[in-house]
Short mmCIF file of C-alpha atoms and ligand atoms in Angstrom, two decimals:
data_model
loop_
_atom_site.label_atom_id
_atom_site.label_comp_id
_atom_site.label_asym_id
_atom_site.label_seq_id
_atom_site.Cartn_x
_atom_site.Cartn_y
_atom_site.Cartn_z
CA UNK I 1 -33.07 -23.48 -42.67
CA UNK I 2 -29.33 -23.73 -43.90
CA UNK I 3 -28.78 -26.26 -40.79
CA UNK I 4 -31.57 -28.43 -42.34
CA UNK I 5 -30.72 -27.98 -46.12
CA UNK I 6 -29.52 -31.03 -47.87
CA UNK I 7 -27.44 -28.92 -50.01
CA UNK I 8 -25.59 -27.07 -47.85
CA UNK I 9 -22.40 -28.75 -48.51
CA UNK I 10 -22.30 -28.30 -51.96
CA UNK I 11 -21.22 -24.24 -52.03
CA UNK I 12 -17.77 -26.21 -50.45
CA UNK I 13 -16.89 -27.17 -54.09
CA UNK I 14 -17.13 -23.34 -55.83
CA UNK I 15 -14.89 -20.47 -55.42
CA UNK I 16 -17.19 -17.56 -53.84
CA UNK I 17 -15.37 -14.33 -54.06
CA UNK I 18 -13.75 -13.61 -51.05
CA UNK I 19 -16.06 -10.89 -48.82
CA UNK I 20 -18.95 -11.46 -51.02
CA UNK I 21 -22.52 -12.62 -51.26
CA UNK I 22 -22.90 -13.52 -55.12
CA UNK I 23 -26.45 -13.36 -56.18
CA UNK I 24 -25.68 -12.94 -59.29
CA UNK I 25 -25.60 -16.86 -60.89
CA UNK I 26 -28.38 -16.37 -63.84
CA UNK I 27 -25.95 -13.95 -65.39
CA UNK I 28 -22.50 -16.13 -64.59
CA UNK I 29 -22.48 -19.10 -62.33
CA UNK I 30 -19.13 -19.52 -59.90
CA UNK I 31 -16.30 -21.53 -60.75
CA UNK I 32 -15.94 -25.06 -59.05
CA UNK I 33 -13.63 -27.26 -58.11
CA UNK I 34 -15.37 -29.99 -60.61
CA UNK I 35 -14.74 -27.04 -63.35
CA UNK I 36 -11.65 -26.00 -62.88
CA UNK I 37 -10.50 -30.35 -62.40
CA UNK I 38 -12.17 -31.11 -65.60
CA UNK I 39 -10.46 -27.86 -67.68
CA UNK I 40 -7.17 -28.89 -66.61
CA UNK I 41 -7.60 -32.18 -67.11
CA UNK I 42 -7.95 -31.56 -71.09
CA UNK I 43 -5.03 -28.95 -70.86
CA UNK I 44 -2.73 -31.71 -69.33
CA UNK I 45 -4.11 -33.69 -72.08
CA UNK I 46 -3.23 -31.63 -74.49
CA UNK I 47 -0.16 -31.00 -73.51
CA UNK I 48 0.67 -35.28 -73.40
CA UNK I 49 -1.70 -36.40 -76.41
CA UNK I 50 -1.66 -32.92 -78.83
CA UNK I 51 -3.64 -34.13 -82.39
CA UNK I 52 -4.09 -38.05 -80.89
CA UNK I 53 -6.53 -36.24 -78.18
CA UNK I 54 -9.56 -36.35 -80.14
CA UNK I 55 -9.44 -40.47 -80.00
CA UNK I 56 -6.49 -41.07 -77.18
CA UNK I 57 -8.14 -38.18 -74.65
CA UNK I 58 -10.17 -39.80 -72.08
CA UNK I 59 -12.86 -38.98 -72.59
CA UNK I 60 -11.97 -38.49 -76.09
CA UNK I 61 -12.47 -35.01 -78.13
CA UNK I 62 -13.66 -36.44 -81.08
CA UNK I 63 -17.39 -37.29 -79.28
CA UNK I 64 -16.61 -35.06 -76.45
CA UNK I 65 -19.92 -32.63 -77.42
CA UNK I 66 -22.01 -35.81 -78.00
CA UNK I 67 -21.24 -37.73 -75.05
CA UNK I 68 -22.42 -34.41 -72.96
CA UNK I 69 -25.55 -34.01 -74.41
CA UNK I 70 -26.14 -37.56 -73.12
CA UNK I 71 -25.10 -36.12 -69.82
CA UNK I 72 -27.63 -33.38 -69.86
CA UNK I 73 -30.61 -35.07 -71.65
CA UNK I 74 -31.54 -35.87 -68.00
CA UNK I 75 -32.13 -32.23 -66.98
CA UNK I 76 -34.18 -31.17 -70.36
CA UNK I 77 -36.24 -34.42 -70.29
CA UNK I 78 -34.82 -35.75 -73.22
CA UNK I 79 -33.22 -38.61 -74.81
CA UNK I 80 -29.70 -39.05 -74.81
CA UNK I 81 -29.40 -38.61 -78.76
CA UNK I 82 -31.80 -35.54 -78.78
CA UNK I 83 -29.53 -33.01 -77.04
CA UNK I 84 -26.22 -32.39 -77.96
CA UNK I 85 -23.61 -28.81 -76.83
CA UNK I 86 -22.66 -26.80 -79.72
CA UNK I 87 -21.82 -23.55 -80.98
CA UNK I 88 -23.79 -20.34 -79.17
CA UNK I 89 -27.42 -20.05 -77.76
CA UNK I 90 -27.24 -17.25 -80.55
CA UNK I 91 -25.61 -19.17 -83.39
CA UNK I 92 -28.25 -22.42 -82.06
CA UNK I 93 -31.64 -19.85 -82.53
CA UNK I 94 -29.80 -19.06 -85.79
CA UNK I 95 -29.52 -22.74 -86.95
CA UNK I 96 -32.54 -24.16 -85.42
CA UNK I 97 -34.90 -21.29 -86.74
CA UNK I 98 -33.19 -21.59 -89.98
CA UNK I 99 -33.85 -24.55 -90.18
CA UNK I 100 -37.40 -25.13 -88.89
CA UNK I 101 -38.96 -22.57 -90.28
CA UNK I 102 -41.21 -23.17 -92.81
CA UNK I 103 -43.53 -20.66 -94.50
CA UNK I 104 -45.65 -23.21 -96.35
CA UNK I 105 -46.63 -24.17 -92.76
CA UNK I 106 -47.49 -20.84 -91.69
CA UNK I 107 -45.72 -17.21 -92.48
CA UNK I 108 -45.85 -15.86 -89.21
CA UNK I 109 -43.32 -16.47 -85.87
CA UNK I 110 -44.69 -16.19 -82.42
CA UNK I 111 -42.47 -14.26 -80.59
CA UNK I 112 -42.98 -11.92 -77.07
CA UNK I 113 -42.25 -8.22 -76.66
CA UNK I 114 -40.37 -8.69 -73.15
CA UNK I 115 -37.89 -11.41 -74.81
CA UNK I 116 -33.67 -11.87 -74.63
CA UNK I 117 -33.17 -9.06 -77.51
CA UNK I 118 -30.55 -11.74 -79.03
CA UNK I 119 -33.35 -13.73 -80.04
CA UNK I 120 -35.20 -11.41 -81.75
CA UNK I 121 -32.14 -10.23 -83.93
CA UNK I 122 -31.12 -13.68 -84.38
CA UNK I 123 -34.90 -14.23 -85.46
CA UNK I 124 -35.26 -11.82 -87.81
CA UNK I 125 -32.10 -12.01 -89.61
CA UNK I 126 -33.31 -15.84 -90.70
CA UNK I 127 -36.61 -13.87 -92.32
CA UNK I 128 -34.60 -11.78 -94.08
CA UNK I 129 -32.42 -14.82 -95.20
CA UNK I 130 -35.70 -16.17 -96.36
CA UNK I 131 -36.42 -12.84 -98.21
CA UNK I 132 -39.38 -12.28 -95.11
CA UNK I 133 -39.88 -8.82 -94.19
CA UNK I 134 -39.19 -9.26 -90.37
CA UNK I 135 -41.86 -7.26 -89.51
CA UNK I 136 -44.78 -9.34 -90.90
CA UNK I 137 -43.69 -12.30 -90.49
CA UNK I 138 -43.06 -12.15 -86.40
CA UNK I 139 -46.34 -11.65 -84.78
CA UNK I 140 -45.29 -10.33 -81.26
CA UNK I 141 -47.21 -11.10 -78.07
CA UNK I 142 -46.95 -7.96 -75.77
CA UNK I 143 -47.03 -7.78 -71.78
CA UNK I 144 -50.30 -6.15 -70.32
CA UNK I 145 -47.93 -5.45 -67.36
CA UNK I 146 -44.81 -4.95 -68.53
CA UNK I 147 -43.37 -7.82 -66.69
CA UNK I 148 -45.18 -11.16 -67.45
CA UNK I 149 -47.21 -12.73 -70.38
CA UNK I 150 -50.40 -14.44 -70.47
CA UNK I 151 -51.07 -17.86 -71.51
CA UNK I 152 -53.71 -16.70 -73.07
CA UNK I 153 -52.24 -14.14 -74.96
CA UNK I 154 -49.56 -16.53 -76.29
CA UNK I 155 -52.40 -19.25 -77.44
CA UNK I 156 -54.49 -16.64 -79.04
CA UNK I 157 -51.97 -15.75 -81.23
CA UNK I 158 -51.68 -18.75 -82.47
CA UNK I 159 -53.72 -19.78 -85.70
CA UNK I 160 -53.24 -21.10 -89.05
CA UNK I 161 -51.31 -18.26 -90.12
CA UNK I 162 -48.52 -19.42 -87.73
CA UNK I 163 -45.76 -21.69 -88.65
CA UNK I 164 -43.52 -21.22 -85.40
CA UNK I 165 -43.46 -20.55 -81.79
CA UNK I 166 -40.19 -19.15 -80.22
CA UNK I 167 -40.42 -18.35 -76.60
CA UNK I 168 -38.40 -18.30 -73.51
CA UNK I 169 -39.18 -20.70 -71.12
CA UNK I 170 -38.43 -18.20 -68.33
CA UNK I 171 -38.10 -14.28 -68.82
CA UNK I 172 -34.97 -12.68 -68.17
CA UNK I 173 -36.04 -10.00 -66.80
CA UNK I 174 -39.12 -10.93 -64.39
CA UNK I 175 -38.53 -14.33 -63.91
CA UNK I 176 -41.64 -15.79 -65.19
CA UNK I 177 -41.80 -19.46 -66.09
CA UNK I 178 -44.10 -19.52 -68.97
CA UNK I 179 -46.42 -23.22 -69.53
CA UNK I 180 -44.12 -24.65 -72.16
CA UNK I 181 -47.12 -27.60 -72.32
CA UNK I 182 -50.04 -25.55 -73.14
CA UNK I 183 -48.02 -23.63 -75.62
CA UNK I 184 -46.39 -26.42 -77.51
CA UNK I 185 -49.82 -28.36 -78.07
CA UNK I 186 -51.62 -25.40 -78.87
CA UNK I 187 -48.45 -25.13 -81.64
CA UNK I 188 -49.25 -28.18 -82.41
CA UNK I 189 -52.95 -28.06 -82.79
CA UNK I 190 -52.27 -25.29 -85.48
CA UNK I 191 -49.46 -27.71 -87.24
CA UNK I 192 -47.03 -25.31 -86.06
CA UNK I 193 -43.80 -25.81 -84.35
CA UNK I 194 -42.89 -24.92 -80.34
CA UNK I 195 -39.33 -24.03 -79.83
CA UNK I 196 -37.72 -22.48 -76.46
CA UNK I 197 -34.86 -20.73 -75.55
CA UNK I 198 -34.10 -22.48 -71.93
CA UNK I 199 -31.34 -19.64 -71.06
CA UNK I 200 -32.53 -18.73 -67.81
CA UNK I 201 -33.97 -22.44 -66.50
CA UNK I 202 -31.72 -25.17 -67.63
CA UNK I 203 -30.33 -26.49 -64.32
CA UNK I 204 -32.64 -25.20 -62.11
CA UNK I 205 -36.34 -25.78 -63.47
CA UNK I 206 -37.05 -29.46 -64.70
CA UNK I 207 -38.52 -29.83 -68.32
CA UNK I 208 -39.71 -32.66 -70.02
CA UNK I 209 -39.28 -31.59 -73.86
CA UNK I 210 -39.58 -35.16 -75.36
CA UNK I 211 -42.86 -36.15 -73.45
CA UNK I 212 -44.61 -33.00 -73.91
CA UNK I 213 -43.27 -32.74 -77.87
CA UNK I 214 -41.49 -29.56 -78.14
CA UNK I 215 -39.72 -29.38 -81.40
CA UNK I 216 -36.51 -27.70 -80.73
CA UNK I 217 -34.97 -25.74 -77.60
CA UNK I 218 -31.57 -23.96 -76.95
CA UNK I 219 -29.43 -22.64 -73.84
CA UNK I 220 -26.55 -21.57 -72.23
CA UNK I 221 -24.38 -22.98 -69.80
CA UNK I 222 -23.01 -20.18 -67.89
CA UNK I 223 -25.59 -19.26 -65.63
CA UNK I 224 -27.33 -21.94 -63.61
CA UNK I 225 -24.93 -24.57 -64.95
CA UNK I 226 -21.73 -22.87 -63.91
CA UNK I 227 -19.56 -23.68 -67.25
CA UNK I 228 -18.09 -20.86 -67.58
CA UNK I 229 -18.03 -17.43 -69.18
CA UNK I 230 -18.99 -17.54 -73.11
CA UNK I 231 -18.84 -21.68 -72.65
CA UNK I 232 -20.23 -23.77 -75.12
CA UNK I 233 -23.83 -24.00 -75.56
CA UNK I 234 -26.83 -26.53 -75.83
CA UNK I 235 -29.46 -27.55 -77.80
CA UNK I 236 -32.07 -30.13 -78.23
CA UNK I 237 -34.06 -30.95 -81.37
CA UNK I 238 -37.30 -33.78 -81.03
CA UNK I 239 -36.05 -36.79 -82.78
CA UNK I 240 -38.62 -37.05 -84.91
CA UNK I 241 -36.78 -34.51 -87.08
CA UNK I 242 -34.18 -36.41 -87.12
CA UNK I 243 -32.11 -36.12 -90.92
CA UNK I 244 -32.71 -32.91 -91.77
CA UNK I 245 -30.05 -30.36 -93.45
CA UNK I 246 -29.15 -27.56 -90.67
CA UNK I 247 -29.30 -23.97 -92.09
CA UNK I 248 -25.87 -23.50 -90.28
CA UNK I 249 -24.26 -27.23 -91.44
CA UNK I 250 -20.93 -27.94 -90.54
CA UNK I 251 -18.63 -30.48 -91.01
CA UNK I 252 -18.94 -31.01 -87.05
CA UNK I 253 -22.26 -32.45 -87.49
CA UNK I 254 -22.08 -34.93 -90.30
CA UNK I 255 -21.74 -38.10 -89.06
CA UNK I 256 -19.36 -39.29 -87.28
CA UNK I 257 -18.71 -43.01 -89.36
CA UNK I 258 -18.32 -40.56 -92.04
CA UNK I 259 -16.77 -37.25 -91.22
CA UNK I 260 -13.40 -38.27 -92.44
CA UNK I 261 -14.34 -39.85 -95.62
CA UNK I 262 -13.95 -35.80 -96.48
CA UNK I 263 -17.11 -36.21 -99.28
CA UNK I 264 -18.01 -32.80 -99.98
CA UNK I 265 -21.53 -33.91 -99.69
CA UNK I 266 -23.04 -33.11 -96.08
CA UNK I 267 -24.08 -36.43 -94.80
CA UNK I 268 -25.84 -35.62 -91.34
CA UNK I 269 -26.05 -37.16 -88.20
CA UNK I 270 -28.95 -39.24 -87.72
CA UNK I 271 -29.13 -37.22 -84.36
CA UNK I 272 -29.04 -33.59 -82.51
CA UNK I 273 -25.17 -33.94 -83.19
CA UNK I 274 -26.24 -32.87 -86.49
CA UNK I 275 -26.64 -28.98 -85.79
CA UNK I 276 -22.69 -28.73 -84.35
CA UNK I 277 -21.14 -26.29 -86.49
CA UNK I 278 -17.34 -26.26 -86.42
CA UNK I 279 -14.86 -27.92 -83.87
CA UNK I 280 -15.98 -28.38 -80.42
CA UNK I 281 -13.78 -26.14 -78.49
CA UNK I 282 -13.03 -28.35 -76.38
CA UNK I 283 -11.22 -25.70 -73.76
CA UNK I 284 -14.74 -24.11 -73.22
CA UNK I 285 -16.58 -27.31 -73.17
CA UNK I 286 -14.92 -28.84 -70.49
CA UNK I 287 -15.17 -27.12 -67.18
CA UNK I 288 -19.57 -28.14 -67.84
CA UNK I 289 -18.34 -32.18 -67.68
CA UNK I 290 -17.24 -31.53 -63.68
CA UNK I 291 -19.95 -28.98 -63.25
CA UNK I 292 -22.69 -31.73 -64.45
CA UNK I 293 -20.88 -34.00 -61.33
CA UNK I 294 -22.07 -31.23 -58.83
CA UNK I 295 -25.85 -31.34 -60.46
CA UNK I 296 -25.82 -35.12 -60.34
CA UNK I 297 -24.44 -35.32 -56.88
CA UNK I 298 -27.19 -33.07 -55.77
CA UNK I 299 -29.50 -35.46 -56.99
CA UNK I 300 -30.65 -33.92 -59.89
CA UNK I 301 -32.61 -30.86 -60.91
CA UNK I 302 -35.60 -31.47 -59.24
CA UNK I 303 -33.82 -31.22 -55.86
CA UNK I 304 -32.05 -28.04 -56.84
CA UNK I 305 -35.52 -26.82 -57.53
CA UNK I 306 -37.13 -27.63 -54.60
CA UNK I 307 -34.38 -25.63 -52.54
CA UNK I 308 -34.59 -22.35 -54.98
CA UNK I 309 -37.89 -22.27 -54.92
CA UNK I 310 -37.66 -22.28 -51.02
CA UNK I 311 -34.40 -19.72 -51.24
CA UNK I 312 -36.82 -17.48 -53.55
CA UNK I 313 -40.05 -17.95 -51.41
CA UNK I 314 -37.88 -16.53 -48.24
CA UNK I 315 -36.73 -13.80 -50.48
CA UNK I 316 -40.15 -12.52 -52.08
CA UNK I 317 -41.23 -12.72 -48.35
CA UNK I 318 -38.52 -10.28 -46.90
CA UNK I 319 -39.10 -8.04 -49.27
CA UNK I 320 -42.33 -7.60 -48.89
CA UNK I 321 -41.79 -7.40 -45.36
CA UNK I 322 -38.66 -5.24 -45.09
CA UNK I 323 -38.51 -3.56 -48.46
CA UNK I 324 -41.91 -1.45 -48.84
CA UNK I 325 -40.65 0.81 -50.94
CA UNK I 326 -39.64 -1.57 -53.23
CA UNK I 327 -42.41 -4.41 -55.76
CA UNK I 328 -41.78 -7.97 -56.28
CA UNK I 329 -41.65 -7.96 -60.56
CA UNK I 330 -41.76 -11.49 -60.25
CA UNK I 331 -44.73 -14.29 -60.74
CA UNK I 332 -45.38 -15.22 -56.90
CA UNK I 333 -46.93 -18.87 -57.98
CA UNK I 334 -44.16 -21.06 -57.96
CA UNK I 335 -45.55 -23.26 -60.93
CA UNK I 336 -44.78 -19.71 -63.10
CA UNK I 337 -41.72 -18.50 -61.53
CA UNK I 338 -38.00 -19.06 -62.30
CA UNK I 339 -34.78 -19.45 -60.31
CA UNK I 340 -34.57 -15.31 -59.81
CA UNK I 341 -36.44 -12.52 -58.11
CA UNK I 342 -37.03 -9.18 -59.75
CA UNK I 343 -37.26 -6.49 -57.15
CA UNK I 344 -38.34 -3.23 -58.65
CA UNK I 345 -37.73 0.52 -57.50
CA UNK I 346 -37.42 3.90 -59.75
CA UNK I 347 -33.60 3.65 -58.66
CA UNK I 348 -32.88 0.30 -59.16
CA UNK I 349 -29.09 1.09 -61.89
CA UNK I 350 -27.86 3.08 -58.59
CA UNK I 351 -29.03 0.63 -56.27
CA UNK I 352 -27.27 -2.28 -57.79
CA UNK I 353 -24.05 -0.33 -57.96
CA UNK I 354 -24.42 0.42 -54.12
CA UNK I 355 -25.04 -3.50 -53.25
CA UNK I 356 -21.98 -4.40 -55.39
CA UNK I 357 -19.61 -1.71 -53.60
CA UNK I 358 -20.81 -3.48 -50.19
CA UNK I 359 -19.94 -7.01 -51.74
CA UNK I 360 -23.28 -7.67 -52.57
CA UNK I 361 -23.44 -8.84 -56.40
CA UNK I 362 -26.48 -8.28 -58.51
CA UNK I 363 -27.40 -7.41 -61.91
CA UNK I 364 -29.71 -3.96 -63.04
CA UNK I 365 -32.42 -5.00 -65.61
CA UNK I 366 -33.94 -1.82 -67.95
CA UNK I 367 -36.37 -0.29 -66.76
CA UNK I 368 -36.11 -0.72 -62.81
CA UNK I 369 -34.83 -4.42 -62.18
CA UNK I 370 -32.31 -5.45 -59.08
CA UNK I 371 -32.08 -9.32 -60.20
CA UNK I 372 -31.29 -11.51 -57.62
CA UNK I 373 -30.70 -15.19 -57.96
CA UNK I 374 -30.30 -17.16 -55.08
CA UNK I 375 -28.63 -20.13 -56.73
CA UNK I 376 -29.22 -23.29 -54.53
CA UNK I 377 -26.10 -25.10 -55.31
CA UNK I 378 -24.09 -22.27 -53.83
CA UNK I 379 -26.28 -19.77 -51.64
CA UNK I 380 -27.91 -20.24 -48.51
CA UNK I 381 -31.24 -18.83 -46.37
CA UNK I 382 -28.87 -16.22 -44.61
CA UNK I 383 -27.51 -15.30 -47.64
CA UNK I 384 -30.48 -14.25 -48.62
CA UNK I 385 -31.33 -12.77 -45.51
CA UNK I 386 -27.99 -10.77 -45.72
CA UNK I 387 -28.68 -9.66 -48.89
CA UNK I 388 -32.19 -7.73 -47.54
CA UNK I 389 -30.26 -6.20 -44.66
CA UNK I 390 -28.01 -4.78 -47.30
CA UNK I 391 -30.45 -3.42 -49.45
CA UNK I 392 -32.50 -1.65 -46.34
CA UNK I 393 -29.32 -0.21 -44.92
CA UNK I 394 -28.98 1.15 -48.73
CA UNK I 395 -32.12 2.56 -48.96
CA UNK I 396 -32.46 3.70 -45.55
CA UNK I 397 -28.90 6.03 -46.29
CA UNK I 398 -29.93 6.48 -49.07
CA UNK I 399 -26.44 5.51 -50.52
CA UNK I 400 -26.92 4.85 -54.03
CA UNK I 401 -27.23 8.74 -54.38
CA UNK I 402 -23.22 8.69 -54.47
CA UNK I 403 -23.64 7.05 -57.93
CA UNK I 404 -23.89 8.43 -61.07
CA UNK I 405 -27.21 8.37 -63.02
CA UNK I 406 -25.53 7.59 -66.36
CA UNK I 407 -24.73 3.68 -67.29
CA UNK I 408 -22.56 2.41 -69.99
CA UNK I 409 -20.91 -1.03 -70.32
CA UNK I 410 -21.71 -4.19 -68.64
CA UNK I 411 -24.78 -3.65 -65.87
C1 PLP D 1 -32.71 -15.77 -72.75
C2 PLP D 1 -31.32 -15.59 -73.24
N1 PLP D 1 -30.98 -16.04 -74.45
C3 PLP D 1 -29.72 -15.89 -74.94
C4 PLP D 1 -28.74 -15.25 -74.17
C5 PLP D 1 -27.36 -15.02 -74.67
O1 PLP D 1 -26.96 -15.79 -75.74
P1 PLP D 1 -25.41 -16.04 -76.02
O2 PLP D 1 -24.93 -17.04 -75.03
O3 PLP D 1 -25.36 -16.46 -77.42
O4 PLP D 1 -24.69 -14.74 -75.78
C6 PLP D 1 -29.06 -14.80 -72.90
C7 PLP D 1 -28.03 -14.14 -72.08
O5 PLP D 1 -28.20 -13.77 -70.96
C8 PLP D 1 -30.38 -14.95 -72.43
O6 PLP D 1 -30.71 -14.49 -71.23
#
């Protein structure tokens, strides 16, 4: 299968730790060449241009955050001036909720009870700007199982009484990819708006926000999009909200014919541009300009899909065929399943340490999670296949009994 994959050259342009099989992209992606080409490129630039590098800089600084949300429309489905990179994925659900929510269109928030906790503090601290009490305004969808949520669930709870949707498009923790369509025009139908938090798919599910309507979405770059650690983040915003006032406005977003006139009246771009904050920091922003070159010489995101969903088949099939002991947490349809693979078992904190001291990266998930994300641009079918060898040879000496129980710090 690696022989035959298109893609197989690609892992040629990122730094894979030496001795290791990293399965661990949806929490940080690897550095690249394209990164690390495009970083220094703005240091050297800094170091020849200093201020005159926000015009001078090639590509300038000054529409450095603008000019890569044109580059990355393409992989939300958007248009070019309805995505721009900004701020946080927390500080965006900050400003976007802020902003878009709207009480005289319905009180109440639909949220999910196996969501990114981020988004739920981020969520409820914009109620209690509004003077909301948090915990009747968000009307929470919860899990029948624990790992996924129904469709139906999520449409039933909407109604009049609902002025917002907030979901992830795929869970952290299971991997579900929830039906962003069905849930925006059910939003819709009950004059509500459908935002997403796209953490855990941008750059390796395809969306199509603008054709199916969504009102808003936000995401990170350091997982599937290999930016960086704590690199900028994204957002998108439908343009036919175009002009209003952020919650979080910043001289960063006014517009840019104007941002220098210094009026101490906010005069917003007529664009997603409009919810930057502060300075782009530019140093953080640029290692995702070469990282986009490695998604666009792949051939987009739908070709990255079609390989994880292949890399994540093979792995849900090993398991179940060498790992008995342990339960696929993840949706086995591929139309509802993300770029990761939850594999569940009672020890699965002492596990994960056991794979990592053998080289094998992965993250632990509360209650019972190893996540493993095969990510296509860098990991191949043996790879994978390595990975389950490890984990049965872990199991089967029962190694992971040489850990310690108790956790604390980054898992
Ligand atoms: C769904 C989701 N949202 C948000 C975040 C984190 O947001 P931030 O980049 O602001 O730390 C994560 C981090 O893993 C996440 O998984």
């Amino acid at each position: 299968m690696d022989a035959s994959d298109p893609l197989s050259d690609l892992r040629e342009r990122f730094y894979i730790p030496e001795d290791c099989l990293y399965m661990d992209g949806n929490s940080l992606g690897l550095f690249s060449k394209d990164a690390e080409a495009a970083l220094e490129h703005v240091v050297e630039e800094w170091r020849e241009h200093a201020i005159l590098g926000w015009t001078d800089a090639d590509p300038d600084w000054h529409t450095y955050g603008e000019r890569l949300g044109e580059r990355l429309a393409s992989l939300v489905g958007a248009a070019p001036e309805e995505v721009v990179v900004a701020n946080s994925t927390t500080v965006n659900i900050h400003t976007l909720v802020g902003t878009f929510y709207d009480p005289d269109r319905g009180e109440k928030i639909v949220v999910d009870d196996l969501d990114f906790p981020t988004d739920h503090y981020a969520i409820r601290a914009q109620l209690r700007q509004r003077g909301r009490d948090p915990d009747e305004a968000l009307r929470v969808v919860e899990s029948r199982d624990g790992r996924t949520i129904e469709t139906e669930d999520v449409l039933a709870a909407i109604d009049d009484d609902v002025g917002m949707v907030f979901l992830p498009s795929v869970l952290y923790r299971s991997g579900q990819l929830f039906d962003i369509e069905a849930i925006t025009e059910a939003a819709h139908d009950a004059d509500a708006l459908a935002g997403f938090d796209l953490a855990h798919s941008i750059g390796t599910v395809p969306h199509d926000l603008s054709e199916v309507g969504v009102d808003f979405a936000v995401w990170c770059h350091y997982k599937y999009l290999n930016a960086g650690p704590g690199a900028i983040a994204g957002l998108y915003v439908n343009e036919r909200h175009f002009g209003v006032t952020p919650a979080l406005a910043g001289w960063w977003g006014n517009a840019k014919e104007t941002q220098f006139d210094m009026s101490l009246t906010y005069d917003p771009a007529h664009s997603a541009a409009a919810f930057q904050t502060g300075t782009i920091p530019i140093l953080s922003t640029a290692p995702l300009d070469g990282a986009l070159d490695i998604v666009e010489d792949a051939g987009g995101v739908a070709a990255l899909r079609e390989k994880s969903l292949a890399l994540t088949d093979f792995l849900i099939e090993l398991v179940d065929e060498r790992l008995p002991e342990c339960e696929v947490g993840t949706p086995r349809d591929p139309a509802s399943r993300g770029g990761h693979v939850a594999v569940e078992h009672p020890e699965a904190y002492r596990i994960s340490l056991a794979l990592k001291e053998r080289g094998v990266v992965v993250d632990f998930r509360q209650p019972n999670v190893v996540r493993i994300a095969p990510i296509p641009s860098y990991v191949g079918f043996e790879d994978v296949f390595r990975t389950v060898e490890h984990l049965r040879e872990v199991l089967d000496a029962e190694e992971y009994e040489s850990f310690e129980r108790k956790r604390g710090g980054v898992t």
